[in-house]
Coordinates of C-alpha atoms in Angstrom, one line a residue:
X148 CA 57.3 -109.0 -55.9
X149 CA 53.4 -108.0 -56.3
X150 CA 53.0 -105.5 -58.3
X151 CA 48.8 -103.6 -58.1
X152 CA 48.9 -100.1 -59.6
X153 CA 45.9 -98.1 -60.8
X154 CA 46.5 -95.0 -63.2
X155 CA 43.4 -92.6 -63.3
X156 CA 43.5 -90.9 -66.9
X157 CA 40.6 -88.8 -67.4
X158 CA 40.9 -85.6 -68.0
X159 CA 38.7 -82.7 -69.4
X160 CA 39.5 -83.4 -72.6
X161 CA 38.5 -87.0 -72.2
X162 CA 35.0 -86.5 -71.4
X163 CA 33.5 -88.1 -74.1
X164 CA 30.0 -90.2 -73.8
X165 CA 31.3 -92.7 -76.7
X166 CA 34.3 -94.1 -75.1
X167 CA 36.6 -93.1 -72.5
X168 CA 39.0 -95.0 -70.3
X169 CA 39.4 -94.5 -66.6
X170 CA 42.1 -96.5 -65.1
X171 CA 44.7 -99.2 -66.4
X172 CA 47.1 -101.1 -63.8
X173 CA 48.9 -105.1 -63.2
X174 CA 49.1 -107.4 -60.7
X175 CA 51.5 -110.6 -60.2
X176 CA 49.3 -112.1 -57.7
X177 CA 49.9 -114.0 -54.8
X178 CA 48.7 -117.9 -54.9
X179 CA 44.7 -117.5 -54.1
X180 CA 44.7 -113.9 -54.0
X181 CA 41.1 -113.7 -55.1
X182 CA 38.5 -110.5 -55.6
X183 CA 34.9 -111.0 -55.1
X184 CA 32.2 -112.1 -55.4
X185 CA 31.1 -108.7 -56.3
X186 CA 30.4 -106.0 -58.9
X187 CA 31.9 -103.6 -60.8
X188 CA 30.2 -100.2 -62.5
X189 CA 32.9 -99.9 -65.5
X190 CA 33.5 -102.6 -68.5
X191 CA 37.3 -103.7 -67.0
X192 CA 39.4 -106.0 -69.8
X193 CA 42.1 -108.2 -68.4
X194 CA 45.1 -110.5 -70.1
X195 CA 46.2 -113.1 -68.5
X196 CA 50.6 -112.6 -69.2
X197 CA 51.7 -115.9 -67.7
X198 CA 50.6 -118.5 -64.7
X199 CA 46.7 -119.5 -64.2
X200 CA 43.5 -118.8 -62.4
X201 CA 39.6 -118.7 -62.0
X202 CA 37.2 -116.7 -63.3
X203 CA 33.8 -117.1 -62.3
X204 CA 30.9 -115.8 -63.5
X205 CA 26.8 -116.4 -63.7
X206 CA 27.0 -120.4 -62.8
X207 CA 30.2 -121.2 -64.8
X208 CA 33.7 -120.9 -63.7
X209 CA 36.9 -120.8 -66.7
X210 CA 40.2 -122.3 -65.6
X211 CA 42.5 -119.6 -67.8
X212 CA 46.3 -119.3 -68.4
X213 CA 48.7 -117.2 -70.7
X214 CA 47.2 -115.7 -73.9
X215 CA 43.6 -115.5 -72.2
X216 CA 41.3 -113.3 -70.8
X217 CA 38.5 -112.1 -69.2
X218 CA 36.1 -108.6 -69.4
X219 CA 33.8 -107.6 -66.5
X220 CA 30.6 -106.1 -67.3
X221 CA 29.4 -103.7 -65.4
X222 CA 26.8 -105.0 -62.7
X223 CA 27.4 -108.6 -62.8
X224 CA 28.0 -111.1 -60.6
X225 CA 32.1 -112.3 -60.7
X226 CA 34.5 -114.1 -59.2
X227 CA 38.0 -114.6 -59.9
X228 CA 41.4 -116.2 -57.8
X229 CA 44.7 -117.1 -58.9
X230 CA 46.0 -120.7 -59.0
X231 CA 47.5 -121.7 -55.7
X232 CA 50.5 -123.0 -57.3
X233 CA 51.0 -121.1 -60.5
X234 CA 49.1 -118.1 -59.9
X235 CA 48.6 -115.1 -62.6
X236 CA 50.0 -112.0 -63.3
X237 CA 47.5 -109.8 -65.5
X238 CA 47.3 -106.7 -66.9
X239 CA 43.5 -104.2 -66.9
X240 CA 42.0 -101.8 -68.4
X241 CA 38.9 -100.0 -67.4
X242 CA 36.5 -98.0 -69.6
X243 CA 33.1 -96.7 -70.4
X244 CA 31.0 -95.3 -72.6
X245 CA 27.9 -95.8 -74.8
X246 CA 30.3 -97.5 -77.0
X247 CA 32.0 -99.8 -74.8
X248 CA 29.4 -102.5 -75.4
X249 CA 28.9 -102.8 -79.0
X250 CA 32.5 -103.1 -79.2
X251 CA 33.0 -105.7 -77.2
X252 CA 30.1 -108.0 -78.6
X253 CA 31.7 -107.2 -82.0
X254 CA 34.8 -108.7 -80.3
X255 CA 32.1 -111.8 -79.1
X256 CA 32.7 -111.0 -75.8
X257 CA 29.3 -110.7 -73.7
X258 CA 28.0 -111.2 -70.2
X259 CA 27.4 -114.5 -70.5
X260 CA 30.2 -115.1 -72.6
X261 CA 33.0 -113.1 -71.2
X262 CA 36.4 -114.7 -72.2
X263 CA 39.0 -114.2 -75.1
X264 CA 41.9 -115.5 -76.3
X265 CA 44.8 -113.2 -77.9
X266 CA 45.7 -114.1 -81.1
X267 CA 49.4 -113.4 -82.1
X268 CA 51.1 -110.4 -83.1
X269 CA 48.1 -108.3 -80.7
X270 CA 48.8 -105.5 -78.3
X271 CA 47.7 -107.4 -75.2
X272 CA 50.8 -108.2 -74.4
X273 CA 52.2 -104.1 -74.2
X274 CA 49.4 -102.2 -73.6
X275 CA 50.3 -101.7 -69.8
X276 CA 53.6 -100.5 -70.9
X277 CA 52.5 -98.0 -73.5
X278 CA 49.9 -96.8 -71.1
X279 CA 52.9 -95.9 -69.0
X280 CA 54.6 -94.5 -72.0
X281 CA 52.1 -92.1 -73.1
X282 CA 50.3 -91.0 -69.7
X283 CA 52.7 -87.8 -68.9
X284 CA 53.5 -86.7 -72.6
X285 CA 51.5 -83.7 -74.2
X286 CA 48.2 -85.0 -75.6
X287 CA 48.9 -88.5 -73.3
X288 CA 45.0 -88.8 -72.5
X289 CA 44.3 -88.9 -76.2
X290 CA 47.4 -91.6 -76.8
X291 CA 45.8 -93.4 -74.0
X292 CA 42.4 -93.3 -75.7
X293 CA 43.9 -94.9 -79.1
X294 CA 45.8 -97.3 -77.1
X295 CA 42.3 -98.2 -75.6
X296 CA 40.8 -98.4 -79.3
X297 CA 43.2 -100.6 -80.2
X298 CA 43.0 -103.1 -77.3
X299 CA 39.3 -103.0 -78.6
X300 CA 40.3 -103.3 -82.4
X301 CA 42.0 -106.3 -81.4
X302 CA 40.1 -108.1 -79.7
X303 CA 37.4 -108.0 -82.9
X304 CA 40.3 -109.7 -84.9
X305 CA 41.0 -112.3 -82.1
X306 CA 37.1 -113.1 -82.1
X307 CA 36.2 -116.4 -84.0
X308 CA 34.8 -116.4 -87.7
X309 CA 32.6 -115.9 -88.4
X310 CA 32.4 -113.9 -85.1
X311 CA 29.0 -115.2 -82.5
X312 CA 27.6 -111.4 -82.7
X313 CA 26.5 -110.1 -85.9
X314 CA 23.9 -107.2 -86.8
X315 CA 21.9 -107.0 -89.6
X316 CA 23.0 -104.2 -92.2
X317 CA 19.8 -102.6 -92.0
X318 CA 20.1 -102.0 -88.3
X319 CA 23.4 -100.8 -88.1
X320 CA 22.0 -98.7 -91.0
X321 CA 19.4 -97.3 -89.0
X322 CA 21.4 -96.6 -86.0
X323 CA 24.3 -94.4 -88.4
X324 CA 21.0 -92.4 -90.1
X325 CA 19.6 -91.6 -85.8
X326 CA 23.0 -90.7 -84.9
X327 CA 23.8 -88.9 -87.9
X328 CA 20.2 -86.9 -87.6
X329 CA 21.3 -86.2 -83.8
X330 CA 24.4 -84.7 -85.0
X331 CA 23.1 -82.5 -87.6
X332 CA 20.0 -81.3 -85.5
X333 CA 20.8 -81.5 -81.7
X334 CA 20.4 -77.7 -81.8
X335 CA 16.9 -77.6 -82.9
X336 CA 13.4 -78.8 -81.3
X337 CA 13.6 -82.6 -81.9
X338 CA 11.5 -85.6 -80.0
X339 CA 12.1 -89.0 -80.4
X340 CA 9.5 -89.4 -82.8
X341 CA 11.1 -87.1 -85.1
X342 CA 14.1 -89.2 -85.0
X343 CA 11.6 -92.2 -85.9
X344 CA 10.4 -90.5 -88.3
X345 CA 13.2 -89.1 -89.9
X346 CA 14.8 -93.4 -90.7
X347 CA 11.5 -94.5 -91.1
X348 CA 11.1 -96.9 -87.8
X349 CA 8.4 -97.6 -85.2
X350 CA 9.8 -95.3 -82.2
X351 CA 9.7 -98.2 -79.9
X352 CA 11.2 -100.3 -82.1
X353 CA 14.3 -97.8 -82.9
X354 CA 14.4 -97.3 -78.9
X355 CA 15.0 -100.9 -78.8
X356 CA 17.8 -101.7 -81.5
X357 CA 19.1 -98.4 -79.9
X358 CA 19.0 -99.9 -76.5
X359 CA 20.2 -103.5 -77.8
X360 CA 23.4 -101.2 -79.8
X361 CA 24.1 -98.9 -76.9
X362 CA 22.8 -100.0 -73.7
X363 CA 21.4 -97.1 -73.0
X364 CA 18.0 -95.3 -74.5
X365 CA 17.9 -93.2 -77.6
X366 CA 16.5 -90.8 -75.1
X367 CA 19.5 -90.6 -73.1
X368 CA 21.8 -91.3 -76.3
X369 CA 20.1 -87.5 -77.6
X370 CA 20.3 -85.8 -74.1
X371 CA 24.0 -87.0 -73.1
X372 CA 25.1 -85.8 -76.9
X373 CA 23.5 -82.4 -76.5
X374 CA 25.2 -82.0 -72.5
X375 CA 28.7 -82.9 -73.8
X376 CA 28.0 -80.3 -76.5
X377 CA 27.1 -77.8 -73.8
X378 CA 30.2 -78.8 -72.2
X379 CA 32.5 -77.6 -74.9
X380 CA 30.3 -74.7 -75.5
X381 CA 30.9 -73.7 -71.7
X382 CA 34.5 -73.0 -72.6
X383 CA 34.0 -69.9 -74.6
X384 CA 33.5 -67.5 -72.1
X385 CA 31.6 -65.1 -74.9
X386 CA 28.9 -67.0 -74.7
X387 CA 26.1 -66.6 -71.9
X388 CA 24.6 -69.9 -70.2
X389 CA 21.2 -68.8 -72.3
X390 CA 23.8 -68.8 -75.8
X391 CA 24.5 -72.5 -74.6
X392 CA 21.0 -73.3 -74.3
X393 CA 19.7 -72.2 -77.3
X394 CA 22.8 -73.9 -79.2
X395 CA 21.8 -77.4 -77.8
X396 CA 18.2 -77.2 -78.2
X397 CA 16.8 -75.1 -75.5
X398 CA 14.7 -72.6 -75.3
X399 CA 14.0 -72.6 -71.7
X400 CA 17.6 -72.0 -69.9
X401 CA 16.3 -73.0 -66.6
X402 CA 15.4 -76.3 -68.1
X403 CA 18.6 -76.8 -70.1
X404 CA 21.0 -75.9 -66.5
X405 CA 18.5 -78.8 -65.0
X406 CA 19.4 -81.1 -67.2
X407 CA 22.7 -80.4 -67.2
X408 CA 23.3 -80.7 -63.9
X409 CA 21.7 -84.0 -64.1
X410 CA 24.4 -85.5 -66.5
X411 CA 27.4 -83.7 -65.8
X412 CA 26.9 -83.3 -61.8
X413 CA 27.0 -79.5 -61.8
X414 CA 25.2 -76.6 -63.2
X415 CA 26.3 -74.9 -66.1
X416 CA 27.6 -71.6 -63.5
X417 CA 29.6 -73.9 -61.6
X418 CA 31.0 -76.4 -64.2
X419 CA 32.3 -72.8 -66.2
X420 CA 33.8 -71.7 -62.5
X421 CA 35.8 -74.9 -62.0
X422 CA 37.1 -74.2 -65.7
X423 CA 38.8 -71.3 -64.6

């Protein structure tokens, strides 16, 4: 019998910006059940558990089976339909997060190169199952997360070696010295050019390794870390909306509660009332 179910597992405490997973389910599809053409806004990793089917996607098309898989990328163009007389049953996993794409390429999986196979003794094959396990225990959205990591950890060890995406050292040095200067400063003044400044880069050219990393701008990278901060400094009722803003940065509090709103959706008042 078909089987389609979706789990939604974010909770408060899974409001991360680096990784965080959304929804999980499996499907033993019916011959030709197809979905798309179309697009997706979250990074969603299937495996293939037994039969066969189409994925399609830019102006190729992969005829998979058992011990395969596929990951949509957010924003492109798929397609995908089970075999009409063996058709799959898969299992999914959908996530986001800054992340989310450096993890995957470190796993060789791209846009234009979107397919993986499982090597043995991988958790492919249970994560649906431990997903169910863990989602109503105490703590289950942080089990779920390190379930998620370790789909992700093993999908690098099923890449090829050496694997098709490499960085230089230096760059992934550059990126750990902004990130760690982020971390250690995000409550004082700080531009992007101080960042630049501070690993020793061209700020367009950190923008772009950061961009290339990331997918997203160091710009965004700096303002999403100090809005989750403010986030967790919203829980402490002690401290005034002004307290927050100052503590991530901000003099101006009217600018900060912009801002704010602009990432998380709400102003700082309102995100504190739905806390209680």
């Amino acid at each position: 019998m078909p089987i389609n179910e979706v789990y939604l597992t974010l909770q408060d405490s899974q409001e991360k910006m680096e990784l965080r997973m959304d929804f999980f389910g499996l499907q033993e599809c019916e011959p030709g059940h197809s979905w798309g053409p179309g697009l997706r806004d979250a990074y969603i990793l299937h495996y293939i558990h037994k039969g066969h089917g189409s994925f399609r996607y830019e102006d190729q098309t992969a005829q998979l089976g058992p011990g395969q898989g596929f990951v949509i990328f957010p924003d492109e163009r798929i397609h995908y339909t089970a075999d009409e007389e063996d058709p799959w049953t898969y299992s999914w996993i959908g996530f986001r997060g800054i992340y989310a794409k450096s993890l995957l390429q470190r796993g060789s999986c791209t846009p234009e190169h979107p397919i993986y196979s499982a090597a043995s003794g991988t958790c492919f094959t249970s994560f649906y199952d431990d997903l169910i396990h863990v989602r109503h225990h105490a703590g289950g959205d942080v089990h779920s997360l390190g379930i998620l990591y370790k789909v992700l950890g093993d999908l690098i060890r099923s890449a090829p070696a050496p694997a098709a995406y490499h960085k230089s050292p230096s760059r992934d040095s550059y990126i750990r010295k902004s990130i760690r200067f982020i971390e250690n400063g995000y409550s004082q003044r700080m531009t992007i050019q101080d960042i630049a400044e501070a690993v020793g880069l061209d700020r367009t050219y950190l923008s772009g390794i950061f961009k290339e990393h990331f997918g997203v701008s160091l710009q965004s990278y700096l303002l999403e870390y100090r809005m989750r901060r403010a986030a967790e400094l919203l829980r402490n009722p002690e401290l005034s909306i002004s307290d927050v803003a100052h503590s991530v940065g901000y003099n101006d509090a009217f600018l900060f509660s912009k801002m704010f709103k602009k990432k998380q959706g709400h102003s700082p008042r309102h995100y504190r009332q739905q806390l209680k």
